[in-house]
Amino acid sequence: MPFDHNHHYHPALLRLLPPGPGRALDVGCGDGRFARRLAAAGMTVEGIDTWDEMVARAIAAGSPGPGTVEYRRADVTTEPLDLDAYAYISCLASLHHVPFDTVTRLRDALAPGGVLAVLGCARPSSLSDYAREFVSAPTNALARLIVFAGDQLNGGADPVAKAPVHMKFPPLNDVRRDAARLLPGSTVRPLVFWRYLLTWRKPTDHPAAG
Ligand SMILES: C[S@@+](CC[C@H](N)C(=O)[O-])C[C@H]1O[C@@H](n2cnc3c(N)ncnc32)[C@H](O)[C@@H]1O
């Protein structure tokens, strides 16, 4: 497997799961790798993606249990989502494919107490953002080298179909501003590898959506 920046953050995203089983939605699920991890944690998972080939690949990979996972081809900007329904909604490297205010649809779909976890892609805005990215480049090269060497030792990596990469990343300051406006109380933590982690827990006394 080539080094994958999104997979690298799976453990951090899984730590945000609310306790107990519940419904989860993975937006832009790609080949379903993270959705399967949610199912392995006992969640009842729906994975949605607009790309047929990825949805087919995700379905073919099955589900590990003990939770379940169902995939469907759907566009998060238009798909009717049950209101106040999900304990956990994740977006891994998919939010920058759609207008940022799509998070309001996800906000409304979360159950009170539910968690929205966005592993987003953004370009640096401030001096400290640039300093972090300065570290990302060599770290990225080293991580790729280590994974490549491991693959070679194991007889070479299988070719893997990759989801389309959309490199039009928003500036991190825009993400901070819009998150504060649309998801009051959310946090946006900058990460290496041109990523950020946006976390928002829907207040239990949040007015019902709809
Ligand atoms: C960079 S890939 C990330 C895939 C996966 N989440 C991962 O971490 O490997 C972005 C995914 O978002 C999907 N996507 C783009 N626009 C979408 C939309 N409007 N609704 C749902 N999925 C979308 C793409 O088809 C693609 O599979």
PDB file of N, CA, C and O in Angstrom, residues 78-132:
ATOM      1  N   THR A  78     -27.173  16.597  -1.842  1.00  0.00           N
ATOM      2  CA  THR A  78     -28.586  16.477  -2.225  1.00  0.00           C
ATOM      3  C   THR A  78     -29.289  15.278  -1.573  1.00  0.00           C
ATOM      4  O   THR A  78     -30.516  15.223  -1.548  1.00  0.00           O
ATOM      5  N   GLU A  79     -28.522  14.322  -1.084  1.00  0.00           N
ATOM      6  CA  GLU A  79     -29.106  13.092  -0.529  1.00  0.00           C
ATOM      7  C   GLU A  79     -29.997  13.418   0.679  1.00  0.00           C
ATOM      8  O   GLU A  79     -29.542  14.095   1.618  1.00  0.00           O
ATOM      9  N   PRO A  80     -31.257  12.948   0.682  1.00  0.00           N
ATOM     10  CA  PRO A  80     -32.058  13.160   1.894  1.00  0.00           C
ATOM     11  C   PRO A  80     -31.437  12.372   3.058  1.00  0.00           C
ATOM     12  O   PRO A  80     -31.220  11.160   2.936  1.00  0.00           O
ATOM     13  N   LEU A  81     -31.135  13.044   4.135  1.00  0.00           N
ATOM     14  CA  LEU A  81     -30.531  12.387   5.308  1.00  0.00           C
ATOM     15  C   LEU A  81     -31.530  12.444   6.453  1.00  0.00           C
ATOM     16  O   LEU A  81     -32.171  13.490   6.664  1.00  0.00           O
ATOM     17  N   ASP A  82     -31.653  11.342   7.182  1.00  0.00           N
ATOM     18  CA  ASP A  82     -32.552  11.354   8.348  1.00  0.00           C
ATOM     19  C   ASP A  82     -32.082  12.433   9.325  1.00  0.00           C
ATOM     20  O   ASP A  82     -30.881  12.620   9.532  1.00  0.00           O
ATOM     21  N   LEU A  83     -33.043  13.133   9.912  1.00  0.00           N
ATOM     22  CA  LEU A  83     -32.708  14.220  10.838  1.00  0.00           C
ATOM     23  C   LEU A  83     -32.500  13.673  12.249  1.00  0.00           C
ATOM     24  O   LEU A  83     -33.156  12.714  12.661  1.00  0.00           O
ATOM     25  N   ASP A  84     -31.567  14.289  12.969  1.00  0.00           N
ATOM     26  CA  ASP A  84     -31.303  13.942  14.377  1.00  0.00           C
ATOM     27  C   ASP A  84     -31.094  12.432  14.543  1.00  0.00           C
ATOM     28  O   ASP A  84     -31.593  11.835  15.504  1.00  0.00           O
ATOM     29  N   ALA A  85     -30.361  11.831  13.618  1.00  0.00           N
ATOM     30  CA  ALA A  85     -30.338  10.369  13.538  1.00  0.00           C
ATOM     31  C   ALA A  85     -28.990   9.723  13.850  1.00  0.00           C
ATOM     32  O   ALA A  85     -28.953   8.609  14.394  1.00  0.00           O
ATOM     33  N   TYR A  86     -27.893  10.364  13.522  1.00  0.00           N
ATOM     34  CA  TYR A  86     -26.590   9.678  13.555  1.00  0.00           C
ATOM     35  C   TYR A  86     -25.801  10.044  14.814  1.00  0.00           C
ATOM     36  O   TYR A  86     -25.701  11.217  15.188  1.00  0.00           O
ATOM     37  N   ALA A  87     -25.201   9.022  15.406  1.00  0.00           N
ATOM     38  CA  ALA A  87     -24.335   9.257  16.573  1.00  0.00           C
ATOM     39  C   ALA A  87     -22.971   9.781  16.140  1.00  0.00           C
ATOM     40  O   ALA A  87     -22.271  10.420  16.936  1.00  0.00           O
ATOM     41  N   TYR A  88     -22.613   9.502  14.887  1.00  0.00           N
ATOM     42  CA  TYR A  88     -21.265   9.876  14.422  1.00  0.00           C
ATOM     43  C   TYR A  88     -21.316  10.075  12.919  1.00  0.00           C
ATOM     44  O   TYR A  88     -21.854   9.232  12.189  1.00  0.00           O
ATOM     45  N   ILE A  89     -20.779  11.205  12.472  1.00  0.00           N
ATOM     46  CA  ILE A  89     -20.662  11.446  11.029  1.00  0.00           C
ATOM     47  C   ILE A  89     -19.212  11.807  10.745  1.00  0.00           C
ATOM     48  O   ILE A  89     -18.636  12.685  11.397  1.00  0.00           O
ATOM     49  N   SER A  90     -18.631  11.108   9.779  1.00  0.00           N
ATOM     50  CA  SER A  90     -17.235  11.374   9.415  1.00  0.00           C
ATOM     51  C   SER A  90     -17.147  11.808   7.963  1.00  0.00           C
ATOM     52  O   SER A  90     -17.938  11.368   7.117  1.00  0.00           O
ATOM     53  N   CYS A  91     -16.180  12.684   7.706  1.00  0.00           N
ATOM     54  CA  CYS A  91     -15.847  13.105   6.336  1.00  0.00           C
ATOM     55  C   CYS A  91     -14.327  13.059   6.261  1.00  0.00           C
ATOM     56  O   CYS A  91     -13.664  13.875   6.900  1.00  0.00           O
ATOM     57  N   LEU A  92     -13.789  12.120   5.534  1.00  0.00           N
ATOM     58  CA  LEU A  92     -12.337  12.022   5.430  1.00  0.00           C
ATOM     59  C   LEU A  92     -11.910  12.504   4.047  1.00  0.00           C
ATOM     60  O   LEU A  92     -12.192  11.842   3.030  1.00  0.00           O
ATOM     61  N   ALA A  93     -11.282  13.633   4.015  1.00  0.00           N
ATOM     62  CA  ALA A  93     -10.754  14.210   2.770  1.00  0.00           C
ATOM     63  C   ALA A  93     -11.846  14.348   1.708  1.00  0.00           C
ATOM     64  O   ALA A  93     -11.577  14.197   0.516  1.00  0.00           O
ATOM     65  N   SER A  94     -13.061  14.613   2.138  1.00  0.00           N
ATOM     66  CA  SER A  94     -14.156  14.740   1.176  1.00  0.00           C
ATOM     67  C   SER A  94     -14.855  16.099   1.240  1.00  0.00           C
ATOM     68  O   SER A  94     -15.489  16.510   0.269  1.00  0.00           O
ATOM     69  N   LEU A  95     -14.722  16.812   2.367  1.00  0.00           N
ATOM     70  CA  LEU A  95     -15.502  18.058   2.498  1.00  0.00           C
ATOM     71  C   LEU A  95     -15.092  19.114   1.468  1.00  0.00           C
ATOM     72  O   LEU A  95     -15.926  19.896   1.018  1.00  0.00           O
ATOM     73  N   HIS A  96     -13.815  19.122   1.082  1.00  0.00           N
ATOM     74  CA  HIS A  96     -13.377  20.159   0.127  1.00  0.00           C
ATOM     75  C   HIS A  96     -13.897  19.890  -1.287  1.00  0.00           C
ATOM     76  O   HIS A  96     -13.711  20.709  -2.169  1.00  0.00           O
ATOM     77  N   HIS A  97     -14.573  18.753  -1.504  1.00  0.00           N
ATOM     78  CA  HIS A  97     -15.198  18.482  -2.805  1.00  0.00           C
ATOM     79  C   HIS A  97     -16.546  19.192  -2.935  1.00  0.00           C
ATOM     80  O   HIS A  97     -17.114  19.230  -4.022  1.00  0.00           O
ATOM     81  N   VAL A  98     -17.069  19.670  -1.810  1.00  0.00           N
ATOM     82  CA  VAL A  98     -18.422  20.267  -1.811  1.00  0.00           C
ATOM     83  C   VAL A  98     -18.361  21.616  -1.090  1.00  0.00           C
ATOM     84  O   VAL A  98     -17.398  21.893  -0.374  1.00  0.00           O
ATOM     85  N   PRO A  99     -19.399  22.465  -1.250  1.00  0.00           N
ATOM     86  CA  PRO A  99     -19.383  23.728  -0.499  1.00  0.00           C
ATOM     87  C   PRO A  99     -19.318  23.463   1.004  1.00  0.00           C
ATOM     88  O   PRO A  99     -19.960  22.534   1.500  1.00  0.00           O
ATOM     89  N   PHE A 100     -18.544  24.300   1.707  1.00  0.00           N
ATOM     90  CA  PHE A 100     -18.345  24.054   3.147  1.00  0.00           C
ATOM     91  C   PHE A 100     -19.671  24.038   3.906  1.00  0.00           C
ATOM     92  O   PHE A 100     -19.841  23.297   4.867  1.00  0.00           O
ATOM     93  N   ASP A 101     -20.641  24.853   3.449  1.00  0.00           N
ATOM     94  CA  ASP A 101     -21.889  24.916   4.227  1.00  0.00           C
ATOM     95  C   ASP A 101     -22.704  23.616   4.155  1.00  0.00           C
ATOM     96  O   ASP A 101     -23.754  23.502   4.792  1.00  0.00           O
ATOM     97  N   THR A 102     -22.186  22.628   3.424  1.00  0.00           N
ATOM     98  CA  THR A 102     -22.791  21.285   3.473  1.00  0.00           C
ATOM     99  C   THR A 102     -22.778  20.756   4.911  1.00  0.00           C
ATOM    100  O   THR A 102     -23.564  19.869   5.265  1.00  0.00           O
ATOM    101  N   VAL A 103     -21.883  21.294   5.743  1.00  0.00           N
ATOM    102  CA  VAL A 103     -21.850  20.827   7.141  1.00  0.00           C
ATOM    103  C   VAL A 103     -23.178  21.080   7.849  1.00  0.00           C
ATOM    104  O   VAL A 103     -23.485  20.405   8.826  1.00  0.00           O
ATOM    105  N   THR A 104     -23.986  22.024   7.351  1.00  0.00           N
ATOM    106  CA  THR A 104     -25.276  22.261   8.023  1.00  0.00           C
ATOM    107  C   THR A 104     -26.205  21.057   7.825  1.00  0.00           C
ATOM    108  O   THR A 104     -27.017  20.741   8.682  1.00  0.00           O
ATOM    109  N   ARG A 105     -26.080  20.372   6.675  1.00  0.00           N
ATOM    110  CA  ARG A 105     -26.877  19.155   6.443  1.00  0.00           C
ATOM    111  C   ARG A 105     -26.427  18.067   7.435  1.00  0.00           C
ATOM    112  O   ARG A 105     -27.251  17.298   7.956  1.00  0.00           O
ATOM    113  N   LEU A 106     -25.111  18.015   7.656  1.00  0.00           N
ATOM    114  CA  LEU A 106     -24.568  16.996   8.568  1.00  0.00           C
ATOM    115  C   LEU A 106     -24.942  17.340  10.011  1.00  0.00           C
ATOM    116  O   LEU A 106     -25.275  16.463  10.803  1.00  0.00           O
ATOM    117  N   ARG A 107     -24.903  18.628  10.317  1.00  0.00           N
ATOM    118  CA  ARG A 107     -25.321  19.097  11.656  1.00  0.00           C
ATOM    119  C   ARG A 107     -26.763  18.656  11.934  1.00  0.00           C
ATOM    120  O   ARG A 107     -27.085  18.137  12.998  1.00  0.00           O
ATOM    121  N   ASP A 108     -27.633  18.855  10.947  1.00  0.00           N
ATOM    122  CA  ASP A 108     -29.043  18.502  11.148  1.00  0.00           C
ATOM    123  C   ASP A 108     -29.241  16.983  11.237  1.00  0.00           C
ATOM    124  O   ASP A 108     -30.177  16.506  11.870  1.00  0.00           O
ATOM    125  N   ALA A 109     -28.362  16.231  10.579  1.00  0.00           N
ATOM    126  CA  ALA A 109     -28.505  14.767  10.575  1.00  0.00           C
ATOM    127  C   ALA A 109     -27.966  14.130  11.858  1.00  0.00           C
ATOM    128  O   ALA A 109     -28.290  12.981  12.168  1.00  0.00           O
ATOM    129  N   LEU A 110     -27.146  14.877  12.608  1.00  0.00           N
ATOM    130  CA  LEU A 110     -26.593  14.314  13.849  1.00  0.00           C
ATOM    131  C   LEU A 110     -27.655  14.230  14.935  1.00  0.00           C
ATOM    132  O   LEU A 110     -28.465  15.156  15.094  1.00  0.00           O
ATOM    133  N   ALA A 111     -27.606  13.161  15.698  1.00  0.00           N
ATOM    134  CA  ALA A 111     -28.461  13.059  16.888  1.00  0.00           C
ATOM    135  C   ALA A 111     -27.897  13.978  17.965  1.00  0.00           C
ATOM    136  O   ALA A 111     -26.680  14.233  17.986  1.00  0.00           O
ATOM    137  N   PRO A 112     -28.746  14.492  18.865  1.00  0.00           N
ATOM    138  CA  PRO A 112     -28.213  15.265  19.989  1.00  0.00           C
ATOM    139  C   PRO A 112     -27.140  14.448  20.719  1.00  0.00           C
ATOM    140  O   PRO A 112     -27.325  13.255  20.968  1.00  0.00           O
ATOM    141  N   GLY A 113     -26.011  15.098  20.992  1.00  0.00           N
ATOM    142  CA  GLY A 113     -24.888  14.388  21.617  1.00  0.00           C
ATOM    143  C   GLY A 113     -23.975  13.711  20.603  1.00  0.00           C
ATOM    144  O   GLY A 113     -22.911  13.209  20.963  1.00  0.00           O
ATOM    145  N   GLY A 114     -24.399  13.691  19.337  1.00  0.00           N
ATOM    146  CA  GLY A 114     -23.602  13.045  18.282  1.00  0.00           C
ATOM    147  C   GLY A 114     -22.387  13.883  17.904  1.00  0.00           C
ATOM    148  O   GLY A 114     -22.309  15.076  18.214  1.00  0.00           O
ATOM    149  N   VAL A 115     -21.459  13.235  17.229  1.00  0.00           N
ATOM    150  CA  VAL A 115     -20.167  13.872  16.910  1.00  0.00           C
ATOM    151  C   VAL A 115     -19.961  13.921  15.398  1.00  0.00           C
ATOM    152  O   VAL A 115     -20.147  12.931  14.694  1.00  0.00           O
ATOM    153  N   LEU A 116     -19.582  15.134  14.951  1.00  0.00           N
ATOM    154  CA  LEU A 116     -19.142  15.308  13.568  1.00  0.00           C
ATOM    155  C   LEU A 116     -17.621  15.378  13.571  1.00  0.00           C
ATOM    156  O   LEU A 116     -17.034  16.193  14.292  1.00  0.00           O
ATOM    157  N   ALA A 117     -16.984  14.511  12.789  1.00  0.00           N
ATOM    158  CA  ALA A 117     -15.517  14.475  12.725  1.00  0.00           C
ATOM    159  C   ALA A 117     -15.102  14.651  11.264  1.00  0.00           C
ATOM    160  O   ALA A 117     -15.375  13.789  10.428  1.00  0.00           O
ATOM    161  N   VAL A 118     -14.488  15.791  10.984  1.00  0.00           N
ATOM    162  CA  VAL A 118     -14.057  16.076   9.611  1.00  0.00           C
ATOM    163  C   VAL A 118     -12.540  16.073   9.564  1.00  0.00           C
ATOM    164  O   VAL A 118     -11.893  16.881  10.235  1.00  0.00           O
ATOM    165  N   LEU A 119     -11.997  15.117   8.821  1.00  0.00           N
ATOM    166  CA  LEU A 119     -10.569  15.190   8.498  1.00  0.00           C
ATOM    167  C   LEU A 119     -10.512  15.930   7.169  1.00  0.00           C
ATOM    168  O   LEU A 119     -10.850  15.380   6.120  1.00  0.00           O
ATOM    169  N   GLY A 120     -10.169  17.213   7.253  1.00  0.00           N
ATOM    170  CA  GLY A 120     -10.260  18.051   6.060  1.00  0.00           C
ATOM    171  C   GLY A 120      -8.896  18.359   5.469  1.00  0.00           C
ATOM    172  O   GLY A 120      -7.857  18.141   6.096  1.00  0.00           O
ATOM    173  N   CYS A 121      -8.937  18.865   4.248  1.00  0.00           N
ATOM    174  CA  CYS A 121      -7.715  19.295   3.562  1.00  0.00           C
ATOM    175  C   CYS A 121      -7.784  20.813   3.424  1.00  0.00           C
ATOM    176  O   CYS A 121      -8.817  21.353   3.019  1.00  0.00           O
ATOM    177  N   ALA A 122      -6.708  21.475   3.757  1.00  0.00           N
ATOM    178  CA  ALA A 122      -6.688  22.939   3.667  1.00  0.00           C
ATOM    179  C   ALA A 122      -5.274  23.409   3.374  1.00  0.00           C
ATOM    180  O   ALA A 122      -4.306  22.692   3.635  1.00  0.00           O
ATOM    181  N   ARG A 123      -5.191  24.622   2.816  1.00  0.00           N
ATOM    182  CA  ARG A 123      -3.859  25.201   2.629  1.00  0.00           C
ATOM    183  C   ARG A 123      -3.552  26.145   3.789  1.00  0.00           C
ATOM    184  O   ARG A 123      -4.471  26.689   4.413  1.00  0.00           O
ATOM    185  N   PRO A 124      -2.278  26.295   4.078  1.00  0.00           N
ATOM    186  CA  PRO A 124      -1.902  27.124   5.222  1.00  0.00           C
ATOM    187  C   PRO A 124      -2.339  28.572   5.051  1.00  0.00           C
ATOM    188  O   PRO A 124      -2.406  29.072   3.927  1.00  0.00           O
ATOM    189  N   SER A 125      -2.652  29.220   6.191  1.00  0.00           N
ATOM    190  CA  SER A 125      -3.068  30.624   6.168  1.00  0.00           C
ATOM    191  C   SER A 125      -2.115  31.509   6.963  1.00  0.00           C
ATOM    192  O   SER A 125      -1.886  32.644   6.612  1.00  0.00           O
ATOM    193  N   SER A 126      -1.628  30.979   8.086  1.00  0.00           N
ATOM    194  CA  SER A 126      -0.824  31.820   8.983  1.00  0.00           C
ATOM    195  C   SER A 126       0.621  31.330   8.971  1.00  0.00           C
ATOM    196  O   SER A 126       0.934  30.268   8.425  1.00  0.00           O
ATOM    197  N   LEU A 127       1.464  32.106   9.646  1.00  0.00           N
ATOM    198  CA  LEU A 127       2.891  31.761   9.702  1.00  0.00           C
ATOM    199  C   LEU A 127       3.082  30.391  10.353  1.00  0.00           C
ATOM    200  O   LEU A 127       3.873  29.563   9.889  1.00  0.00           O
ATOM    201  N   SER A 128       2.317  30.136  11.441  1.00  0.00           N
ATOM    202  CA  SER A 128       2.484  28.837  12.117  1.00  0.00           C
ATOM    203  C   SER A 128       1.971  27.703  11.226  1.00  0.00           C
ATOM    204  O   SER A 128       2.512  26.595  11.247  1.00  0.00           O
ATOM    205  N   ASP A 129       0.948  27.981  10.398  1.00  0.00           N
ATOM    206  CA  ASP A 129       0.488  26.948   9.448  1.00  0.00           C
ATOM    207  C   ASP A 129       1.612  26.616   8.470  1.00  0.00           C
ATOM    208  O   ASP A 129       1.865  25.451   8.155  1.00  0.00           O
ATOM    209  N   TYR A 130       2.289  27.659   7.985  1.00  0.00           N
ATOM    210  CA  TYR A 130       3.377  27.426   7.028  1.00  0.00           C
ATOM    211  C   TYR A 130       4.519  26.650   7.678  1.00  0.00           C
ATOM    212  O   TYR A 130       5.113  25.762   7.065  1.00  0.00           O
ATOM    213  N   ALA A 131       4.789  26.963   8.949  1.00  0.00           N
ATOM    214  CA  ALA A 131       5.878  26.269   9.655  1.00  0.00           C
ATOM    215  C   ALA A 131       5.554  24.776   9.751  1.00  0.00           C
ATOM    216  O   ALA A 131       6.415  23.909   9.560  1.00  0.00           O
ATOM    217  N   ARG A 132       4.300  24.465  10.017  1.00  0.00           N
ATOM    218  CA  ARG A 132       3.883  23.063  10.125  1.00  0.00           C
ATOM    219  C   ARG A 132       4.072  22.345   8.785  1.00  0.00           C
ATOM    220  O   ARG A 132       4.556  21.231   8.718  1.00  0.00           O
TER     221      ARG A 132
END
